[in-house]
Amino acid sequence: MAYVVFVLCLLSFLSSPNTIAQARVSSIIVFGDSSVDAGNNNFIPTIARSNFFPYGRDFAGGKATGRFSNGRIPTDFISEAFGLKPIVPAYLDPAYNISDFATRVTFASAGTGYDNATSDVLSVISLWKQLEYYKEYQAKLRAYQGSATANQTITEALYLMSLGTNDFLENYYTMPGRSSQYNIQQYQDFLIGIAGRFIEKLHGLGARKISLGGLPPMGCLPLERTRNVFRGKDDCVESYNNVAVEFNNKLNALTVKLNKELPELELVFSNPFNVLMYMIKKPSLYGFDVTSTACCATGMFEMGYACNRNNMFTCTNANKYIFWDSFHPTQKTNQIVAAYMVKNVLSKFL
């Protein structure tokens, strides 16, 4: 019964055009990985890119921006929900300048994680380099708005963090380094320490409203389900989902701890795990038909350059799929997750 009520409330929220009131947030500022990268990787030497068709085919103008989706990503929908523009631009994109970034910007880089070793795998922008870009951004903002106004913008901005999946799937379970140093619980604690230090640095730079994003059910990503098929199973990788739950519990505990320790901090934990699992288990309630494979190509292992325009198997209607490629959700999924987060977590900042 509780599940039915949840679904009805969420669908009602999604269909209501006047749900969001006037926001108390000056800007949306984003750090993270491919879940929130709007194209920063287009401007660095890495293969972790998506600035080509069919990516972006349902974006405004059918443009492949570098978002790992057929359309918009969660931060775009969150920005719109807070009364800001419906697109959060990439900081490294020369098509935008500080007048655009003053109200929303993402420093995120596809393929990165908390661990510097994760960003090294695909030569992408580390979390700490993203922080250096943010410091550069602050200087530009003060030059543009003046110190007093810029300081107010910085304090009243909502900071969104979304990363961690790559640390496990791209690094710990794939590369030999960290798994030889740490068991899985120790590695989680190592990452939690990095997350805590990053938030402390952000707070020291003036951030007060911060959303710390959790891990999705990473064992249910099409890529991992495909690997499970090769192991003789046709389902999610439960051990990976269990790690995600454990790590999310530690992130939540970190949120409680830092709220007590850092003055004026309003840190919230935005956990996508449950809402995504609801969609995967009961897809028809959201209008989805396919959960185990993705829209792009065969839907089993393709992402990035393997998700190309010439593949005859790519689906025609991405709205019927939870996943766009083997690692990333469709625009429709992103919209549902963003709406859930705004209603249940981020609404305190409205």
GROMACS .gro file of C-alpha atoms in nm:
model
  350
    1MET     CA    1   0.000   0.000   0.000
    2ALA     CA    2   0.280   0.239   0.091
    3TYR     CA    3   0.440   0.170  -0.247
    4VAL     CA    4   0.115   0.255  -0.433
    5VAL     CA    5   0.083   0.581  -0.238
    6PHE     CA    6   0.445   0.668  -0.324
    7VAL     CA    7   0.386   0.611  -0.696
    8LEU     CA    8   0.062   0.809  -0.701
    9CYS     CA    9   0.221   1.101  -0.518
   10LEU     CA   10   0.520   1.101  -0.753
   11LEU     CA   11   0.309   1.085  -1.067
   12SER     CA   12   0.090   1.366  -0.933
   13PHE     CA   13   0.400   1.575  -0.868
   14LEU     CA   14   0.534   1.514  -1.218
   15SER     CA   15   0.206   1.615  -1.380
   16SER     CA   16   0.155   1.933  -1.180
   17PRO     CA   17   0.288   2.243  -1.360
   18ASN     CA   18   0.270   2.465  -1.052
   19THR     CA   19   0.438   2.246  -0.794
   20ILE     CA   20   0.750   2.459  -0.751
   21ALA     CA   21   0.720   2.795  -0.578
   22GLN     CA   22   0.965   3.083  -0.604
   23ALA     CA   23   1.308   2.951  -0.511
   24ARG     CA   24   1.539   3.085  -0.243
   25VAL     CA   25   1.840   2.961  -0.439
   26SER     CA   26   2.059   3.203  -0.634
   27SER     CA   27   2.240   2.946  -0.848
   28ILE     CA   28   2.290   2.574  -0.913
   29ILE     CA   29   2.656   2.468  -0.888
   30VAL     CA   30   2.742   2.108  -0.976
   31PHE     CA   31   3.033   1.871  -0.908
   32GLY     CA   32   3.048   1.511  -1.017
   33ASP     CA   33   3.068   1.252  -1.293
   34SER     CA   34   2.881   1.162  -1.614
   35SER     CA   35   2.546   1.170  -1.434
   36VAL     CA   36   2.582   1.551  -1.420
   37ASP     CA   37   2.845   1.636  -1.685
   38ALA     CA   38   2.696   1.866  -1.949
   39GLY     CA   39   2.997   1.851  -2.179
   40ASN     CA   40   3.315   1.945  -1.992
   41ASN     CA   41   3.483   1.633  -2.131
   42ASN     CA   42   3.437   1.769  -2.483
   43PHE     CA   43   3.723   2.007  -2.407
   44ILE     CA   44   3.981   1.772  -2.256
   45PRO     CA   45   4.178   1.487  -2.417
   46THR     CA   46   3.974   1.182  -2.315
   47ILE     CA   47   3.769   0.912  -2.484
   48ALA     CA   48   3.495   0.958  -2.222
   49ARG     CA   49   3.275   1.173  -2.447
   50SER     CA   50   2.923   1.174  -2.581
   51ASN     CA   51   2.916   1.480  -2.811
   52PHE     CA   52   2.786   1.285  -3.110
   53PHE     CA   53   2.459   1.133  -3.233
   54PRO     CA   54   2.252   0.951  -3.111
   55TYR     CA   55   2.334   1.118  -2.777
   56GLY     CA   56   2.121   1.430  -2.745
   57ARG     CA   57   1.873   1.322  -3.010
   58ASP     CA   58   1.583   1.431  -2.781
   59PHE     CA   59   1.763   1.741  -2.653
   60ALA     CA   60   1.651   2.083  -2.776
   61GLY     CA   61   1.746   2.100  -3.143
   62GLY     CA   62   1.860   1.737  -3.138
   63LYS     CA   63   2.204   1.853  -3.025
   64ALA     CA   64   2.462   1.616  -2.874
   65THR     CA   65   2.605   1.841  -2.602
   66GLY     CA   66   2.821   1.590  -2.418
   67ARG     CA   67   2.545   1.483  -2.181
   68PHE     CA   68   2.537   1.105  -2.145
   69SER     CA   69   2.168   1.081  -2.229
   70ASN     CA   70   1.923   1.116  -2.513
   71GLY     CA   71   1.825   1.451  -2.362
   72ARG     CA   72   1.850   1.644  -2.037
   73ILE     CA   73   2.016   1.520  -1.719
   74PRO     CA   74   1.889   1.551  -1.357
   75THR     CA   75   2.062   1.881  -1.281
   76ASP     CA   76   1.890   2.045  -1.580
   77PHE     CA   77   1.551   1.949  -1.436
   78ILE     CA   78   1.652   2.059  -1.086
   79SER     CA   79   1.763   2.398  -1.217
   80GLU     CA   80   1.428   2.444  -1.390
   81ALA     CA   81   1.240   2.337  -1.077
   82PHE     CA   82   1.416   2.611  -0.881
   83GLY     CA   83   1.302   2.876  -1.126
   84LEU     CA   84   1.637   2.899  -1.303
   85LYS     CA   85   1.707   2.819  -1.668
   86PRO     CA   86   1.635   2.459  -1.783
   87ILE     CA   87   1.994   2.392  -1.891
   88VAL     CA   88   2.302   2.383  -1.666
   89PRO     CA   89   2.602   2.458  -1.892
   90ALA     CA   90   2.949   2.306  -1.871
   91TYR     CA   91   3.214   2.536  -1.726
   92LEU     CA   92   3.467   2.457  -2.000
   93ASP     CA   93   3.223   2.524  -2.284
   94PRO     CA   94   3.338   2.845  -2.460
   95ALA     CA   95   2.983   2.908  -2.582
   96TYR     CA   96   2.902   3.031  -2.229
   97ASN     CA   97   3.055   3.296  -2.006
   98ILE     CA   98   3.029   3.420  -1.648
   99SER     CA   99   2.694   3.590  -1.714
  100ASP     CA  100   2.554   3.243  -1.788
  101PHE     CA  101   2.747   3.068  -1.511
  102ALA     CA  102   2.631   3.317  -1.247
  103THR     CA  103   2.302   3.129  -1.214
  104ARG     CA  104   2.404   2.773  -1.300
  105VAL     CA  105   2.720   2.584  -1.389
  106THR     CA  106   2.858   2.231  -1.380
  107PHE     CA  107   3.223   2.139  -1.326
  108ALA     CA  108   3.146   1.766  -1.355
  109SER     CA  109   3.349   1.529  -1.567
  110ALA     CA  110   3.232   1.193  -1.699
  111GLY     CA  111   3.441   0.906  -1.566
  112THR     CA  112   3.558   1.076  -1.248
  113GLY     CA  113   3.509   0.979  -0.884
  114TYR     CA  114   3.608   1.072  -0.532
  115ASP     CA  115   3.934   0.881  -0.577
  116ASN     CA  116   4.200   1.050  -0.793
  117ALA     CA  117   4.291   0.702  -0.919
  118THR     CA  118   3.943   0.680  -1.071
  119SER     CA  119   3.982   1.000  -1.272
  120ASP     CA  120   4.321   0.874  -1.393
  121VAL     CA  121   4.164   0.567  -1.559
  122LEU     CA  122   4.017   0.773  -1.846
  123SER     CA  123   4.224   1.091  -1.796
  124VAL     CA  124   3.930   1.302  -1.687
  125ILE     CA  125   3.887   1.594  -1.445
  126SER     CA  126   3.939   1.491  -1.084
  127LEU     CA  127   3.709   1.613  -0.809
  128TRP     CA  128   3.990   1.830  -0.669
  129LYS     CA  129   4.055   1.985  -1.011
  130GLN     CA  130   3.683   2.063  -1.026
  131LEU     CA  131   3.730   2.249  -0.697
  132GLU     CA  132   4.016   2.449  -0.852
  133TYR     CA  133   3.786   2.544  -1.140
  134TYR     CA  134   3.528   2.650  -0.882
  135LYS     CA  135   3.782   2.881  -0.716
  136GLU     CA  136   3.855   3.031  -1.058
  137TYR     CA  137   3.479   3.069  -1.107
  138GLN     CA  138   3.449   3.257  -0.776
  139ALA     CA  139   3.711   3.508  -0.890
  140LYS     CA  140   3.526   3.562  -1.219
  141LEU     CA  141   3.195   3.596  -1.035
  142ARG     CA  142   3.334   3.865  -0.802
  143ALA     CA  143   3.471   4.055  -1.100
  144TYR     CA  144   3.133   4.029  -1.273
  145GLN     CA  145   2.892   4.093  -0.984
  146GLY     CA  146   3.109   4.278  -0.735
  147SER     CA  147   3.229   4.122  -0.410
  148ALA     CA  148   2.917   4.181  -0.201
  149THR     CA  149   2.670   4.042  -0.457
  150ALA     CA  150   2.899   3.755  -0.551
  151ASN     CA  151   2.942   3.654  -0.188
  152GLN     CA  152   2.564   3.648  -0.154
  153THR     CA  153   2.533   3.436  -0.470
  154ILE     CA  154   2.791   3.192  -0.336
  155THR     CA  155   2.618   3.160   0.001
  156GLU     CA  156   2.268   3.123  -0.142
  157ALA     CA  157   2.363   2.882  -0.422
  158LEU     CA  158   2.264   2.516  -0.410
  159TYR     CA  159   2.562   2.286  -0.456
  160LEU     CA  160   2.491   1.943  -0.605
  161MET     CA  161   2.738   1.654  -0.580
  162SER     CA  162   2.681   1.333  -0.779
  163LEU     CA  163   2.961   1.078  -0.802
  164GLY     CA  164   3.093   0.752  -0.661
  165THR     CA  165   2.970   0.485  -0.903
  166ASN     CA  166   3.289   0.500  -1.110
  167ASP     CA  167   3.502   0.451  -0.799
  168PHE     CA  168   3.354   0.104  -0.766
  169LEU     CA  169   3.269  -0.013  -1.119
  170GLU     CA  170   3.546   0.159  -1.316
  171ASN     CA  171   3.817   0.144  -1.052
  172TYR     CA  172   3.785  -0.093  -0.754
  173TYR     CA  173   3.623  -0.387  -0.934
  174THR     CA  174   3.814  -0.336  -1.261
  175MET     CA  175   4.166  -0.213  -1.186
  176PRO     CA  176   4.413  -0.401  -0.963
  177GLY     CA  177   4.538  -0.111  -0.749
  178ARG     CA  178   4.276  -0.024  -0.488
  179SER     CA  179   4.140  -0.377  -0.446
  180SER     CA  180   4.489  -0.491  -0.344
  181GLN     CA  181   4.513  -0.209  -0.087
  182TYR     CA  182   4.166  -0.219   0.068
  183ASN     CA  183   3.880  -0.458   0.124
  184ILE     CA  184   3.548  -0.320   0.007
  185GLN     CA  185   3.446  -0.173   0.345
  186GLN     CA  186   3.785  -0.006   0.384
  187TYR     CA  187   3.758   0.141   0.036
  188GLN     CA  188   3.414   0.280   0.118
  189ASP     CA  189   3.561   0.447   0.427
  190PHE     CA  190   3.848   0.584   0.217
  191LEU     CA  191   3.596   0.745  -0.019
  192ILE     CA  192   3.384   0.877   0.268
  193GLY     CA  193   3.694   1.051   0.404
  194ILE     CA  194   3.747   1.222   0.067
  195ALA     CA  195   3.380   1.327   0.047
  196GLY     CA  196   3.401   1.477   0.395
  197ARG     CA  197   3.716   1.675   0.318
  198PHE     CA  198   3.568   1.803  -0.008
  199ILE     CA  199   3.254   1.929   0.167
  200GLU     CA  200   3.466   2.094   0.435
  201LYS     CA  201   3.663   2.274   0.161
  202LEU     CA  202   3.341   2.383  -0.011
  203HIS     CA  203   3.207   2.512   0.320
  204GLY     CA  204   3.531   2.704   0.375
  205LEU     CA  205   3.479   2.871   0.036
  206GLY     CA  206   3.132   2.990   0.133
  207ALA     CA  207   2.898   2.706   0.035
  208ARG     CA  208   2.612   2.649   0.279
  209LYS     CA  209   2.342   2.457   0.089
  210ILE     CA  210   2.482   2.127  -0.032
  211SER     CA  211   2.322   1.809  -0.167
  212LEU     CA  212   2.537   1.498  -0.135
  213GLY     CA  213   2.425   1.244  -0.393
  214GLY     CA  214   2.411   0.871  -0.324
  215LEU     CA  215   2.479   0.570  -0.544
  216PRO     CA  216   2.214   0.418  -0.772
  217PRO     CA  217   2.144   0.041  -0.773
  218MET     CA  218   2.464  -0.005  -0.972
  219GLY     CA  219   2.420  -0.380  -0.995
  220CYS     CA  220   2.113  -0.319  -1.213
  221LEU     CA  221   2.292  -0.113  -1.477
  222PRO     CA  222   2.261  -0.292  -1.814
  223LEU     CA  223   2.638  -0.336  -1.834
  224GLU     CA  224   2.648  -0.523  -1.503
  225ARG     CA  225   2.339  -0.728  -1.589
  226THR     CA  226   2.508  -0.829  -1.914
  227ARG     CA  227   2.814  -0.941  -1.721
  228ASN     CA  228   2.584  -1.136  -1.491
  229VAL     CA  229   2.436  -1.319  -1.790
  230PHE     CA  230   2.787  -1.438  -1.877
  231ARG     CA  231   2.807  -1.569  -1.519
  232GLY     CA  232   2.491  -1.771  -1.582
  233LYS     CA  233   2.247  -1.534  -1.411
  234ASP     CA  234   1.981  -1.311  -1.565
  235ASP     CA  235   1.931  -1.045  -1.301
  236CYS     CA  236   2.093  -0.755  -1.117
  237VAL     CA  237   2.429  -0.810  -0.946
  238GLU     CA  238   2.310  -0.812  -0.586
  239SER     CA  239   2.659  -0.782  -0.437
  240TYR     CA  240   2.705  -0.448  -0.616
  241ASN     CA  241   2.365  -0.327  -0.501
  242ASN     CA  242   2.454  -0.426  -0.146
  243VAL     CA  243   2.773  -0.220  -0.168
  244ALA     CA  244   2.569   0.076  -0.294
  245VAL     CA  245   2.334   0.046   0.006
  246GLU     CA  246   2.626   0.021   0.248
  247PHE     CA  247   2.799   0.321   0.095
  248ASN     CA  248   2.478   0.525   0.093
  249ASN     CA  249   2.432   0.454   0.463
  250LYS     CA  250   2.781   0.588   0.526
  251LEU     CA  251   2.712   0.898   0.316
  252ASN     CA  252   2.397   0.959   0.516
  253ALA     CA  253   2.593   0.926   0.842
  254LEU     CA  254   2.850   1.172   0.705
  255THR     CA  255   2.568   1.417   0.637
  256VAL     CA  256   2.452   1.399   0.999
  257LYS     CA  257   2.808   1.439   1.127
  258LEU     CA  258   2.900   1.741   0.914
  259ASN     CA  259   2.575   1.922   0.988
  260LYS     CA  260   2.672   1.911   1.355
  261GLU     CA  261   3.032   2.016   1.299
  262LEU     CA  262   3.020   2.291   1.033
  263PRO     CA  263   2.845   2.619   1.124
  264GLU     CA  264   2.542   2.724   0.917
  265LEU     CA  265   2.578   2.420   0.692
  266GLU     CA  266   2.259   2.276   0.541
  267LEU     CA  267   2.378   1.945   0.401
  268VAL     CA  268   2.122   1.697   0.267
  269PHE     CA  269   2.158   1.344   0.138
  270SER     CA  270   1.997   1.284  -0.202
  271ASN     CA  271   1.962   0.909  -0.248
  272PRO     CA  272   1.849   0.786  -0.593
  273PHE     CA  273   1.867   0.417  -0.503
  274ASN     CA  274   1.506   0.354  -0.398
  275VAL     CA  275   1.330   0.553  -0.667
  276LEU     CA  276   1.537   0.382  -0.938
  277MET     CA  277   1.471   0.040  -0.788
  278TYR     CA  278   1.097   0.115  -0.786
  279MET     CA  279   1.117   0.194  -1.156
  280ILE     CA  280   1.318  -0.120  -1.232
  281LYS     CA  281   1.082  -0.346  -1.036
  282LYS     CA  282   0.755  -0.183  -1.149
  283PRO     CA  283   0.837  -0.019  -1.485
  284SER     CA  284   0.482  -0.021  -1.620
  285LEU     CA  285   0.371   0.220  -1.346
  286TYR     CA  286   0.595   0.481  -1.508
  287GLY     CA  287   0.525   0.390  -1.869
  288PHE     CA  288   0.847   0.194  -1.920
  289ASP     CA  289   0.867  -0.134  -2.108
  290VAL     CA  290   1.236  -0.223  -2.086
  291THR     CA  291   1.455  -0.232  -1.774
  292SER     CA  292   1.738  -0.481  -1.831
  293THR     CA  293   1.879  -0.342  -2.155
  294ALA     CA  294   1.933   0.010  -2.282
  295CYS     CA  295   1.801   0.200  -2.582
  296CYS     CA  296   2.132   0.250  -2.759
  297ALA     CA  297   2.257  -0.029  -2.990
  298THR     CA  298   2.201  -0.376  -2.839
  299GLY     CA  299   2.155  -0.211  -2.499
  300MET     CA  300   2.384  -0.459  -2.326
  301PHE     CA  301   2.731  -0.304  -2.314
  302GLU     CA  302   2.747   0.001  -2.541
  303MET     CA  303   2.820   0.351  -2.416
  304GLY     CA  304   3.030   0.641  -2.539
  305TYR     CA  305   3.181   0.578  -2.881
  306ALA     CA  306   3.027   0.229  -2.894
  307CYS     CA  307   2.687   0.400  -2.892
  308ASN     CA  308   2.704   0.523  -3.252
  309ARG     CA  309   2.465   0.659  -3.511
  310ASN     CA  310   2.491   0.360  -3.742
  311ASN     CA  311   2.376   0.085  -3.509
  312MET     CA  312   2.057  -0.067  -3.646
  313PHE     CA  313   1.940  -0.192  -3.305
  314THR     CA  314   1.901   0.148  -3.136
  315CYS     CA  315   1.545   0.192  -3.014
  316THR     CA  316   1.308   0.444  -3.169
  317ASN     CA  317   1.134   0.557  -2.849
  318ALA     CA  318   1.367   0.613  -2.553
  319ASN     CA  319   1.071   0.694  -2.326
  320LYS     CA  320   1.000   0.321  -2.305
  321TYR     CA  321   1.347   0.255  -2.162
  322ILE     CA  322   1.486   0.328  -1.816
  323PHE     CA  323   1.841   0.333  -1.952
  324TRP     CA  324   1.973   0.517  -2.253
  325ASP     CA  325   2.311   0.342  -2.277
  326SER     CA  326   2.455   0.060  -2.069
  327PHE     CA  327   2.547   0.297  -1.785
  328HIS     CA  328   2.321   0.604  -1.804
  329PRO     CA  329   1.947   0.671  -1.772
  330THR     CA  330   1.718   0.819  -2.034
  331GLN     CA  331   1.591   1.174  -2.014
  332LYS     CA  332   1.256   1.047  -1.886
  333THR     CA  333   1.424   0.857  -1.603
  334ASN     CA  334   1.635   1.162  -1.519
  335GLN     CA  335   1.321   1.374  -1.498
  336ILE     CA  336   1.150   1.132  -1.259
  337VAL     CA  337   1.456   1.105  -1.034
  338ALA     CA  338   1.504   1.483  -1.030
  339ALA     CA  339   1.137   1.541  -0.945
  340TYR     CA  340   1.161   1.291  -0.661
  341MET     CA  341   1.471   1.461  -0.520
  342VAL     CA  342   1.318   1.808  -0.541
  343LYS     CA  343   0.997   1.700  -0.373
  344ASN     CA  344   1.147   1.482  -0.100
  345VAL     CA  345   1.490   1.628  -0.028
  346LEU     CA  346   1.566   1.960  -0.195
  347SER     CA  347   1.230   2.122  -0.119
  348LYS     CA  348   1.375   2.257   0.207
  349PHE     CA  349   1.570   2.506  -0.006
  350LEU     CA  350   1.264   2.636  -0.191
   0.00000   0.00000   0.00000
